[in-house]
PDB file of C-alpha atoms in Angstrom:
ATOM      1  CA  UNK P   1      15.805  -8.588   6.827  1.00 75.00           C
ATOM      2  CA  UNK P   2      14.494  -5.181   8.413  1.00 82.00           C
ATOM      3  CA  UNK P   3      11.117  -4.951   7.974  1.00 92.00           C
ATOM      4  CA  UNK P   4       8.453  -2.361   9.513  1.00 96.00           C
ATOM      5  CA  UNK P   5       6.877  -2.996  13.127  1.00 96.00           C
ATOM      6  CA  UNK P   6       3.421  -2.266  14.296  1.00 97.00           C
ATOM      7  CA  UNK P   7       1.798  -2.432  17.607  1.00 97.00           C
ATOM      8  CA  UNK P   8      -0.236  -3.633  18.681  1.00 97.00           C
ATOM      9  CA  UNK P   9      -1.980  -5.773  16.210  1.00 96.00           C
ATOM     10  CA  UNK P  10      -5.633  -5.768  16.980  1.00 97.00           C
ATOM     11  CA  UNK P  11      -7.114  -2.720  19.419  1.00 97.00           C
ATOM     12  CA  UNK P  12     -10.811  -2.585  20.028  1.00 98.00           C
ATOM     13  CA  UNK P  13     -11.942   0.687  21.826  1.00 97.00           C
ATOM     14  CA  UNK P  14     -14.805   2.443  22.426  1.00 97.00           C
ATOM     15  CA  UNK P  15     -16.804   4.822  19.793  1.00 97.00           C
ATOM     16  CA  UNK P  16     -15.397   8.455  21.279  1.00 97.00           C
ATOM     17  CA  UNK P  17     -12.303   6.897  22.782  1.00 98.00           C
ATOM     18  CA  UNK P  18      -8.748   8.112  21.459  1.00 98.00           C
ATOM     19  CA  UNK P  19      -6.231   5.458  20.116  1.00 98.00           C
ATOM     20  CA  UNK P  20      -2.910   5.988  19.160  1.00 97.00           C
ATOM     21  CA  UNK P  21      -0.901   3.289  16.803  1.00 98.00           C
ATOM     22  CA  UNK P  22       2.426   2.550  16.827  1.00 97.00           C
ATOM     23  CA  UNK P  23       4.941   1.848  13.797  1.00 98.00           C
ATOM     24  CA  UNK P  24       8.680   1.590  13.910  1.00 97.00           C
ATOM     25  CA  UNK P  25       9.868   2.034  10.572  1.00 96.00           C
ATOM     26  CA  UNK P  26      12.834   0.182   9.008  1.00 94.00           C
ATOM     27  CA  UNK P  27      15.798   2.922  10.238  1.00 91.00           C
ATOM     28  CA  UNK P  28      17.284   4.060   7.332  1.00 89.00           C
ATOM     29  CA  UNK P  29      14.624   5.304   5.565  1.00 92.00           C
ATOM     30  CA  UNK P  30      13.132   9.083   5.286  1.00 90.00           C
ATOM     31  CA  UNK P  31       9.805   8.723   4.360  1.00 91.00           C
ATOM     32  CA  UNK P  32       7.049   7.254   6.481  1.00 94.00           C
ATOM     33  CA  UNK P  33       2.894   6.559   5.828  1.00 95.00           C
ATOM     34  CA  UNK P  34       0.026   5.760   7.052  1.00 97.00           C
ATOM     35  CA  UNK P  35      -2.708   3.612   5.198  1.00 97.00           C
ATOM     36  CA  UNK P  36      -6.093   2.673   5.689  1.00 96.00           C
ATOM     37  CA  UNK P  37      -8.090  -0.677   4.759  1.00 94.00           C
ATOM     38  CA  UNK P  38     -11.900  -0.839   5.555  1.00 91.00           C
ATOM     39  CA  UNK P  39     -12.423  -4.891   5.005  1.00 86.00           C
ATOM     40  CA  UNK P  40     -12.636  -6.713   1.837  1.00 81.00           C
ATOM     41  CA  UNK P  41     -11.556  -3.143  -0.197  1.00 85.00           C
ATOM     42  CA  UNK P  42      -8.778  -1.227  -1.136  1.00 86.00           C
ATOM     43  CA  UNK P  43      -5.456   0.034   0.585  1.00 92.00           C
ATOM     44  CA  UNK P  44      -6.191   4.100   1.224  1.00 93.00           C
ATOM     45  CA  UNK P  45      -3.721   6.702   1.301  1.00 93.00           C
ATOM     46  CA  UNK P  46      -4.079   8.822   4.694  1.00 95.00           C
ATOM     47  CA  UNK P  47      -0.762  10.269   5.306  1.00 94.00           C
ATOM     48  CA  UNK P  48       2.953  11.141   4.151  1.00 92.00           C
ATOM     49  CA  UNK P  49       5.312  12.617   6.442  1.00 93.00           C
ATOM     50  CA  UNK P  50       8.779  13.454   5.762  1.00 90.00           C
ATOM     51  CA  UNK P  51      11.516  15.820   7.387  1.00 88.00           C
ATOM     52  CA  UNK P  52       9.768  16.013  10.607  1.00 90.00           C
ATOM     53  CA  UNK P  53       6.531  17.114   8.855  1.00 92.00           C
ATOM     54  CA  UNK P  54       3.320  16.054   6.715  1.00 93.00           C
ATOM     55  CA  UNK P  55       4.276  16.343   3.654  1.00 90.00           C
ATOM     56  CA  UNK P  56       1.110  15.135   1.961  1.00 89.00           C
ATOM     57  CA  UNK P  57      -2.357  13.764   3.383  1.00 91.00           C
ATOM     58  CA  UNK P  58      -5.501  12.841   2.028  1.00 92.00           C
ATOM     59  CA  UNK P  59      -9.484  13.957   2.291  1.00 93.00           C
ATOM     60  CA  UNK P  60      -9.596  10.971   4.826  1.00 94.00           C
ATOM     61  CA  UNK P  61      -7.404  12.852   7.481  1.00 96.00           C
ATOM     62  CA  UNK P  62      -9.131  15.545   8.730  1.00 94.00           C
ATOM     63  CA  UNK P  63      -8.754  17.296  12.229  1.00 95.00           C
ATOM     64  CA  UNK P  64      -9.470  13.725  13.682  1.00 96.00           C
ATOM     65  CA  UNK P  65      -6.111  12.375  12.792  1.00 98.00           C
ATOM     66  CA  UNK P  66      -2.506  13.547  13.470  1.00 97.00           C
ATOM     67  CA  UNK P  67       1.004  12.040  13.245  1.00 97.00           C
ATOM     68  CA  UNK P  68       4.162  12.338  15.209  1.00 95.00           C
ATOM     69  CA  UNK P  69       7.344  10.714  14.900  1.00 92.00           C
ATOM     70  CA  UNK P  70       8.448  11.545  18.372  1.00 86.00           C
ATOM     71  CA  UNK P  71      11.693  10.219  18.986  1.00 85.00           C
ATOM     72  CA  UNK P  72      13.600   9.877  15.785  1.00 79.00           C
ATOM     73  CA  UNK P  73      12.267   5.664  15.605  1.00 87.00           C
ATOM     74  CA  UNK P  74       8.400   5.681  16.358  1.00 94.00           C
ATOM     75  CA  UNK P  75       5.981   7.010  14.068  1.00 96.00           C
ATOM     76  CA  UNK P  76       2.281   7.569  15.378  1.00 97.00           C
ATOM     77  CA  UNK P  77      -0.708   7.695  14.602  1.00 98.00           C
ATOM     78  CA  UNK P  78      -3.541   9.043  16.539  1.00 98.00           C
ATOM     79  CA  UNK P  79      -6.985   9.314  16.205  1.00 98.00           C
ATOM     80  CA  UNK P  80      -8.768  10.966  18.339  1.00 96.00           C
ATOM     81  CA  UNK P  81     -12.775  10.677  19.503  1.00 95.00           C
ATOM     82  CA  UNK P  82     -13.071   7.721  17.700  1.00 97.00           C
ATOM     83  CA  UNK P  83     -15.985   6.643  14.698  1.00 97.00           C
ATOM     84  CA  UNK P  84     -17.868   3.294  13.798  1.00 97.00           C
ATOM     85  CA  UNK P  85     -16.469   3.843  10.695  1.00 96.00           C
ATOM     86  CA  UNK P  86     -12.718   4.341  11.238  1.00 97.00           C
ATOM     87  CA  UNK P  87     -12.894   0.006  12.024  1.00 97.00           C
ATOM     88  CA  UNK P  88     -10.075  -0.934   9.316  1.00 97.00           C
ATOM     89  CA  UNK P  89      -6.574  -2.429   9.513  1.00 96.00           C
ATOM     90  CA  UNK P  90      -4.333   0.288   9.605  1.00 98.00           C
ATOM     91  CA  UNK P  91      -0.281  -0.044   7.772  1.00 97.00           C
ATOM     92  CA  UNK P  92       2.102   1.882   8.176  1.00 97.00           C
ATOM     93  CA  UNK P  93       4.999   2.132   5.795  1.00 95.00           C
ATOM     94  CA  UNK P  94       8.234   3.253   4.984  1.00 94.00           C
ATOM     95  CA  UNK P  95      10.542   4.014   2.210  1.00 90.00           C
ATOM     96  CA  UNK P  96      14.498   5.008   1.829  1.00 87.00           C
ATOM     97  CA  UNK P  97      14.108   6.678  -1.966  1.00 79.00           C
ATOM     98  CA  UNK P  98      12.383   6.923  -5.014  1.00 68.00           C
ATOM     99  CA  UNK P  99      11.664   3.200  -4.869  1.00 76.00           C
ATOM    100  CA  UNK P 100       9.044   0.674  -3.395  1.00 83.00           C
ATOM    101  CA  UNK P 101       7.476   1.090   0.055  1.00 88.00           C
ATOM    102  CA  UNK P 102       8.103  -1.591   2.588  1.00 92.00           C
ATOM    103  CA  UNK P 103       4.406  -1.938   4.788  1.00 95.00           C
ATOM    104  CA  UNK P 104       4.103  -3.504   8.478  1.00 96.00           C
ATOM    105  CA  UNK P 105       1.598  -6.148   8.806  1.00 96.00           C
ATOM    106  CA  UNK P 106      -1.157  -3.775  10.663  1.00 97.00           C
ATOM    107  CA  UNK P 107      -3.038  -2.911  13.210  1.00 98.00           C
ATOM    108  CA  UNK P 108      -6.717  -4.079  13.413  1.00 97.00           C
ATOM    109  CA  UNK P 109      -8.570  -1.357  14.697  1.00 98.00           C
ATOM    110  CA  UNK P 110     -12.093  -2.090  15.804  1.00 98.00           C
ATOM    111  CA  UNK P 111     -14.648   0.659  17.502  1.00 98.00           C
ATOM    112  CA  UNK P 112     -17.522  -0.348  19.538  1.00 97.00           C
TER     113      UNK P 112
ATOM    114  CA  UNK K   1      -8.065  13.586 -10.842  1.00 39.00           C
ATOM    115  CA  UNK K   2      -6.014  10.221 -10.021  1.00 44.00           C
ATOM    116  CA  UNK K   3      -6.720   6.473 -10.071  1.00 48.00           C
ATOM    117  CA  UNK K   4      -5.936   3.412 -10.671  1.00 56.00           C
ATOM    118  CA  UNK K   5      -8.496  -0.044 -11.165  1.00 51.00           C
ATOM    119  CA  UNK K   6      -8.661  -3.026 -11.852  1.00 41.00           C
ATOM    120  CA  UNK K   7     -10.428  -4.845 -14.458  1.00 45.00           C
ATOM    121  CA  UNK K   8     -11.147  -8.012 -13.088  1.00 46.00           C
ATOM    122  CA  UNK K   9     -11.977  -8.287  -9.335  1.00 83.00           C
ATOM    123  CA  UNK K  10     -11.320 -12.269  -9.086  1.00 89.00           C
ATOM    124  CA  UNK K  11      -9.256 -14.647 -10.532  1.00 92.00           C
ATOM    125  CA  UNK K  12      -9.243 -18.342 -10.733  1.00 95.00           C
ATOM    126  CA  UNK K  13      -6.424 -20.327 -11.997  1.00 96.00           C
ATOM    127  CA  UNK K  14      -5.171 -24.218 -11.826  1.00 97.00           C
ATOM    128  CA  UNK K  15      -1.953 -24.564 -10.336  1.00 97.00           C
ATOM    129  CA  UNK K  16       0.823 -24.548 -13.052  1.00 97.00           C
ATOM    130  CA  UNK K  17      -0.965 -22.301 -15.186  1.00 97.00           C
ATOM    131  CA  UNK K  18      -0.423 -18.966 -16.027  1.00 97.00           C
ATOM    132  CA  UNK K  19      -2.003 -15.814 -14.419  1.00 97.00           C
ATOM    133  CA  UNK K  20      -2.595 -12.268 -15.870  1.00 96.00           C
ATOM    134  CA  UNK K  21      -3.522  -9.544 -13.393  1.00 96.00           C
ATOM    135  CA  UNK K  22      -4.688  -6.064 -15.425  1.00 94.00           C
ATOM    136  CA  UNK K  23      -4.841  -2.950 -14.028  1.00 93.00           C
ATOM    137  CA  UNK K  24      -5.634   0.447 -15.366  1.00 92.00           C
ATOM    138  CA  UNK K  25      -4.331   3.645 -14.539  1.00 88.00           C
ATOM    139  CA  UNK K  26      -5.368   7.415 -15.629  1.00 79.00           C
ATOM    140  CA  UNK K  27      -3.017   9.811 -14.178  1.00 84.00           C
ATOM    141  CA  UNK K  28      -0.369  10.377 -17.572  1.00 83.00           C
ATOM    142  CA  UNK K  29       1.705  12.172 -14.656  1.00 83.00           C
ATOM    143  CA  UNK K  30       2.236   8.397 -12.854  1.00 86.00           C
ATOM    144  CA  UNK K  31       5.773   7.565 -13.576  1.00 87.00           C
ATOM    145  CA  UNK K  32       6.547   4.990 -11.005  1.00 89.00           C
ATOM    146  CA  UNK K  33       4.168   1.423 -10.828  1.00 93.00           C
ATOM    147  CA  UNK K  34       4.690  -1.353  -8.255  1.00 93.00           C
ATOM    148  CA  UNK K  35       2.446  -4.544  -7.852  1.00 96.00           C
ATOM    149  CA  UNK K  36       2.091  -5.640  -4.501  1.00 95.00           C
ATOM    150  CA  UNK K  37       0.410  -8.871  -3.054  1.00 96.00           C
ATOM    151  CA  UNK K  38      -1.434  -9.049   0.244  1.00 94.00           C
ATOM    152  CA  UNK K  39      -2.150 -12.589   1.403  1.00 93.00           C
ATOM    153  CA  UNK K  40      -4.941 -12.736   4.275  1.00 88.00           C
ATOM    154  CA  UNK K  41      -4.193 -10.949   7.733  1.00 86.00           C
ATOM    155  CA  UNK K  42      -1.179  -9.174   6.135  1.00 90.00           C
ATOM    156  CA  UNK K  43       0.398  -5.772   4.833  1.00 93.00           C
ATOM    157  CA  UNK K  44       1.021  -5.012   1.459  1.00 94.00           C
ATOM    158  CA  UNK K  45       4.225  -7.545   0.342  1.00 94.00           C
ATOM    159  CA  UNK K  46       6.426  -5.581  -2.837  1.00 93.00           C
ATOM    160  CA  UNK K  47       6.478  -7.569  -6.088  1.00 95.00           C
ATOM    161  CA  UNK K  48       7.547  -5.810  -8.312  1.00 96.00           C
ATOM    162  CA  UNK K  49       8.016  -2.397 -10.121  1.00 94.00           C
ATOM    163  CA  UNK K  50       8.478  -0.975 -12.978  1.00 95.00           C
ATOM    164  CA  UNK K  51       9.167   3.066 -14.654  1.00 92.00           C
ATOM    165  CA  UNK K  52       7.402   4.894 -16.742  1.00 91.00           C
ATOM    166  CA  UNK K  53      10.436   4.410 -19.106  1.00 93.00           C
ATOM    167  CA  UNK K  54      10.494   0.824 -19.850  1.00 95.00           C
ATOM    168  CA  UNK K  55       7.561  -1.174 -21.312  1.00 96.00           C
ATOM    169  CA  UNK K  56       8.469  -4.836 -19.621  1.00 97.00           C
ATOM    170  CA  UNK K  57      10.292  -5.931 -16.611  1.00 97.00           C
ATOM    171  CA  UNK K  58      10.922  -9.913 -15.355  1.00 97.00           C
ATOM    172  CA  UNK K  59      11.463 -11.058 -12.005  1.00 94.00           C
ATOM    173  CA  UNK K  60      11.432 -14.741 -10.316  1.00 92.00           C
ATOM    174  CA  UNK K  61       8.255 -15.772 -12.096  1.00 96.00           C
ATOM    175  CA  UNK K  62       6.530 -12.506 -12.255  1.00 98.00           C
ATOM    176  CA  UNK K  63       6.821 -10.061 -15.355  1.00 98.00           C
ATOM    177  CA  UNK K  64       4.874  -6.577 -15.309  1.00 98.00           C
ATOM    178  CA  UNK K  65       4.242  -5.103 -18.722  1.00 97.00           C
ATOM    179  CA  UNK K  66       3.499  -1.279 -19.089  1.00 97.00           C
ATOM    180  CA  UNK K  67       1.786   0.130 -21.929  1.00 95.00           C
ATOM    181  CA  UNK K  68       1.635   3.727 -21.483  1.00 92.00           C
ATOM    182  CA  UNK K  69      -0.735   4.709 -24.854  1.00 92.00           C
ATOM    183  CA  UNK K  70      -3.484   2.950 -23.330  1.00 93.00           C
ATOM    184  CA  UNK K  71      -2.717   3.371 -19.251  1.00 92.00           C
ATOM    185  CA  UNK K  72      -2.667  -0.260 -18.939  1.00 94.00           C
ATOM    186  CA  UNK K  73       0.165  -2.675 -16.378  1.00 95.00           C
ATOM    187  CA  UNK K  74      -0.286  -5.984 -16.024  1.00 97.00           C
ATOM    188  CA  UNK K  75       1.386  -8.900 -13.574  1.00 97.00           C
ATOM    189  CA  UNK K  76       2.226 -12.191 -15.097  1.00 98.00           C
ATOM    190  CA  UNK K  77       2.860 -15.126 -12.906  1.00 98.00           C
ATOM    191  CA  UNK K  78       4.098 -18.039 -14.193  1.00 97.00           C
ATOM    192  CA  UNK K  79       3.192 -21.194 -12.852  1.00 97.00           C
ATOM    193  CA  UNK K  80       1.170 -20.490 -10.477  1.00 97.00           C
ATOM    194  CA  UNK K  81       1.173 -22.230  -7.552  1.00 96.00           C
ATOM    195  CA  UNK K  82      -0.727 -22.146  -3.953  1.00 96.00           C
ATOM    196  CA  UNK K  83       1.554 -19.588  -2.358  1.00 96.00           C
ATOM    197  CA  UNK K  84       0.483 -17.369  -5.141  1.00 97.00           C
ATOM    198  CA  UNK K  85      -3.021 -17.333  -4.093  1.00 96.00           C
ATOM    199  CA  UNK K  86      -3.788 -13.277  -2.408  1.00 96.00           C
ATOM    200  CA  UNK K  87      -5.345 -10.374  -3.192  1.00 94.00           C
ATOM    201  CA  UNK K  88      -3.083  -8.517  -5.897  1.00 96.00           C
ATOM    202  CA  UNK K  89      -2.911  -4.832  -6.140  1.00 94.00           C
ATOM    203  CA  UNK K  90      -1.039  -2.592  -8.750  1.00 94.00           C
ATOM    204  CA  UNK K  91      -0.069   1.301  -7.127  1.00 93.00           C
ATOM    205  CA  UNK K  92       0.735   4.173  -8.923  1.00 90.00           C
ATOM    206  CA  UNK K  93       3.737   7.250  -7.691  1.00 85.00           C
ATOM    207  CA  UNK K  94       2.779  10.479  -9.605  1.00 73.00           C
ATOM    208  CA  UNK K  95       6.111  11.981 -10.939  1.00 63.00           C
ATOM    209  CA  UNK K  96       5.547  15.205  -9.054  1.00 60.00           C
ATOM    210  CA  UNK K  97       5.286  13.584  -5.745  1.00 62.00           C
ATOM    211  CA  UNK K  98       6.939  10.723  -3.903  1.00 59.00           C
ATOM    212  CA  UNK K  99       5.248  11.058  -1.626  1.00 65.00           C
ATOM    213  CA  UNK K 100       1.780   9.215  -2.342  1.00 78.00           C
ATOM    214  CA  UNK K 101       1.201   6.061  -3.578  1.00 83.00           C
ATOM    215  CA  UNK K 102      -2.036   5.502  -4.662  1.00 88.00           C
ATOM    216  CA  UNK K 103      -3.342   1.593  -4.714  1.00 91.00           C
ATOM    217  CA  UNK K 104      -5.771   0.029  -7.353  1.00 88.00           C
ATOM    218  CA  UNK K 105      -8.352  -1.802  -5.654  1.00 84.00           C
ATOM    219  CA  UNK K 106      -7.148  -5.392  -6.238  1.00 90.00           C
ATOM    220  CA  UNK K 107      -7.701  -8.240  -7.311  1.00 93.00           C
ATOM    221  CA  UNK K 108      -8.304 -12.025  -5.620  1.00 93.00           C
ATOM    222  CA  UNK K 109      -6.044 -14.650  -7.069  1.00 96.00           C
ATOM    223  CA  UNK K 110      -7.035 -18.376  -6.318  1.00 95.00           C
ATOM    224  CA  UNK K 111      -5.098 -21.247  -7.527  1.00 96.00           C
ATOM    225  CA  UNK K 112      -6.822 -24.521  -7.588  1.00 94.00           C
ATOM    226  CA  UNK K 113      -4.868 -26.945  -6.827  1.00 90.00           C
TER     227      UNK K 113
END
């Protein structure tokens, strides 16, 4: 069954430190997300990115935070000068349609 | 503005019991619902889903119900057993855009065995 990848699954870096995170969505789809989780509360809606471009994001991603889907299988995520605060699991996620989105199993991200 | 909660935050059932999962929404745009179960260390696993257009929808063991006068959904698990036991979360897609879903902030099932 295709399913989304992520990688890697746990990154600890430094508080100022850039960190990018990796998905490979599931290949036939057209829309791809990013999604936040600070521990113990809800999923967050960062990012939606469709056609080569962001097609929605949230208050959460400001100028800190950009996407690219470089070569027509990886979608990124990048965060740059890092915060205490951005410590969460990270999922990325994909979708083919108007139906469910299918989520990778996450990246820990933990800032020192 | 948009949302989506949860009425109850935890959930304790005995194993082959019942479970009900609410959820309330209160964006009359949302047209789209999905349930989705996260067990520990995971992503977001699909459920279920269900349109704006129909008021009841069965799976393997799982039914969602939709009652659109009074923004409420709700997941019902029959049986439950120890697999079932995660945090559940109900997500809303706004008609005018596919391109957000918007998550509840869950609820933790625990079957006792």
């Amino acid at each position: 069954e295709p399913e989304v990848t992520q990688t890697p699954s746990h990154q600890v870096t430094q508080m100022g430190q850039e960190v990018i995170l990796h998905c490979v969505p599931i290949s036939n789809h057209l829309y791809f997300y990013w999604y936040r989780q600070i521990l113990g509360q809800k999923v967050e809606f960062l990012v939606s990115f469709y056609n080569n471009e962001i097609s929605e994001k949230s208050e959460i991603f400001d100028d800190q935070f950009s996407v690219e889907r470089p070569d027509g299988s990886n979608f990124t995520l990048k965060i740059r000068s890092t915060k205490l605060e951005d410590s969460a699991m990270y999922f990325c996620a994909s979708r083919r349609d108007s139906k469910e989105a299918f989520f990778g199993q996450g990246t820990r991200l933990t800032v020192v | 503005g948009e949302s989506v909660g949860l009425h109850l935050p935890t959930l304790s059932v005995q194993e082959g019991d019942n479970s009900i999962i609410n959820c309330a929404y209160s964006n009359s745009a949302s047209d789209y619902f999905i349930w989705y179960k996260q067990e520990s260390g995971k992503g977001p696993q699909f459920i279920i889903d269900i349109r704006s257009n129909m008021d009841k929808r069965q799976g393997q063991r799982v039914t969602v119900l939709l009652n659109k006068t009074v923004k409420h959904l709700s997941l019902q698990i029959a049986a439950t057993q120890p697999g079932d036991s995660a945090v559940y979360f109900c997500a809303e897609n706004i008609r005018t855009s596919y391109d957000k879903v918007i998550f509840g902030p869950g609820t933790s099932l625990s079957v006792i065995p």
